[in-house]
mmCIF file of C-alpha atoms in Angstrom:
data_model
loop_
_atom_site.group_PDB
_atom_site.id
_atom_site.type_symbol
_atom_site.label_atom_id
_atom_site.label_comp_id
_atom_site.label_asym_id
_atom_site.label_seq_id
_atom_site.Cartn_x
_atom_site.Cartn_y
_atom_site.Cartn_z
ATOM 1 C CA LEU A 1 -174.844 55.436 99.999
ATOM 2 C CA GLY A 2 -173.146 56.220 96.855
ATOM 3 C CA HIS A 3 -171.527 59.359 95.705
ATOM 4 C CA GLY A 4 -174.024 62.243 95.560
ATOM 5 C CA GLU A 5 -176.719 60.307 97.287
ATOM 6 C CA GLU A 6 -178.408 61.263 100.426
ATOM 7 C CA VAL A 7 -181.525 60.454 102.586
ATOM 8 C CA TYR A 8 -183.317 63.409 104.013
ATOM 9 C CA CYS A 9 -186.523 64.551 105.746
ATOM 10 C CA ASP A 10 -188.342 67.762 104.906
ATOM 11 C CA SER A 11 -191.660 69.446 105.763
ATOM 12 C CA VAL A 12 -193.879 70.070 102.773
ATOM 13 C CA SER A 13 -197.114 71.947 103.550
ATOM 14 C CA GLY A 14 -197.145 70.667 107.047
ATOM 15 C CA VAL A 15 -196.485 67.062 106.205
ATOM 16 C CA TRP A 16 -193.045 65.456 106.782
ATOM 17 C CA VAL A 17 -191.543 63.605 103.819
ATOM 18 C CA ALA A 18 -188.651 61.147 103.870
ATOM 19 C CA CYS A 19 -186.785 61.120 100.591
ATOM 20 C CA TRP A 20 -183.696 59.735 98.887
ATOM 21 C CA PHE A 21 -181.753 61.904 96.444
ATOM 22 C CA SER A 22 -179.810 60.161 93.785
ATOM 23 C CA GLY A 23 -178.403 61.442 90.512
ATOM 24 C CA GLY A 24 -180.559 64.551 90.326
ATOM 25 C CA HIS A 25 -183.809 62.625 91.220
ATOM 26 C CA ASP A 26 -185.705 62.535 94.478
ATOM 27 C CA LEU A 27 -187.515 59.442 95.401
ATOM 28 C CA GLU A 28 -190.246 59.738 98.088
ATOM 29 C CA ILE A 29 -189.766 57.063 100.718
ATOM 30 C CA GLY A 30 -192.828 58.004 102.787
ATOM 31 C CA ARG A 31 -194.900 60.728 104.409
ATOM 32 C CA ALA A 32 -195.379 61.136 108.157
ATOM 33 C CA PRO A 33 -197.183 63.478 110.566
ATOM 34 C CA ASN A 34 -193.987 64.704 112.271
ATOM 35 C CA GLU A 35 -190.177 64.808 111.916
ATOM 36 C CA SER A 36 -189.408 61.875 114.215
ATOM 37 C CA ALA A 37 -191.825 59.678 112.304
ATOM 38 C CA ALA A 38 -190.296 60.697 108.964
ATOM 39 C CA LYS A 39 -186.792 59.916 110.301
ATOM 40 C CA ALA A 40 -188.057 56.438 111.380
ATOM 41 C CA LEU A 41 -189.372 55.801 107.885
ATOM 42 C CA ALA A 42 -185.946 56.841 106.378
ATOM 43 C CA GLU A 43 -184.126 54.660 108.915
ATOM 44 C CA HIS A 44 -186.373 51.566 108.100
ATOM 45 C CA TRP A 45 -185.896 52.155 104.391
ATOM 46 C CA LEU A 46 -182.043 52.330 104.801
ATOM 47 C CA ARG A 47 -182.045 49.166 106.859
ATOM 48 C CA VAL A 48 -183.977 47.278 104.194
ATOM 49 C CA ARG A 49 -181.603 48.557 101.551
ATOM 50 C CA VAL A 50 -178.475 47.502 103.521
ATOM 51 C CA THR A 51 -180.041 44.083 104.139
ATOM 52 C CA ALA A 52 -180.706 43.732 100.430
ATOM 53 C CA TRP A 53 -177.061 44.591 99.600
ATOM 54 C CA GLU A 54 -175.769 42.171 102.268
ATOM 55 C CA ASN A 55 -177.878 39.333 100.996
ATOM 56 C CA ALA A 56 -176.740 40.054 97.418
ATOM 57 C CA LEU A 57 -173.144 39.965 98.452
ATOM 58 C CA ALA A 58 -173.638 36.721 100.422
ATOM 59 C CA GLU A 59 -174.849 35.104 97.221
ATOM 60 C CA VAL A 60 -171.861 36.140 95.144
ATOM 61 C CA GLU A 61 -169.468 33.167 94.556
ATOM 62 C CA PRO A 62 -165.787 34.090 94.318
ATOM 63 C CA MET A 63 -164.456 33.741 90.776
ATOM 64 C CA ASP A 64 -160.787 33.092 89.830
ATOM 65 C CA ASP A 65 -160.043 35.134 86.741
ATOM 66 C CA GLY A 66 -156.656 33.538 86.368
ATOM 67 C CA GLU A 67 -154.558 36.504 87.544
#
């Protein structure tokens, strides 16, 4: 995660919510009936993000800028 970003789980009115905080904004990842299920949602979301980053990096072709 980048600077100032975090993934967290919190209970809101008896429902557990997994969220991502970035740049002053919260993005709801998903809702779950308990804390462990919310953590599993957050873990899955992170794995999907990491895979997307890895795939994007794999597609980048090295470029010689002449230096």
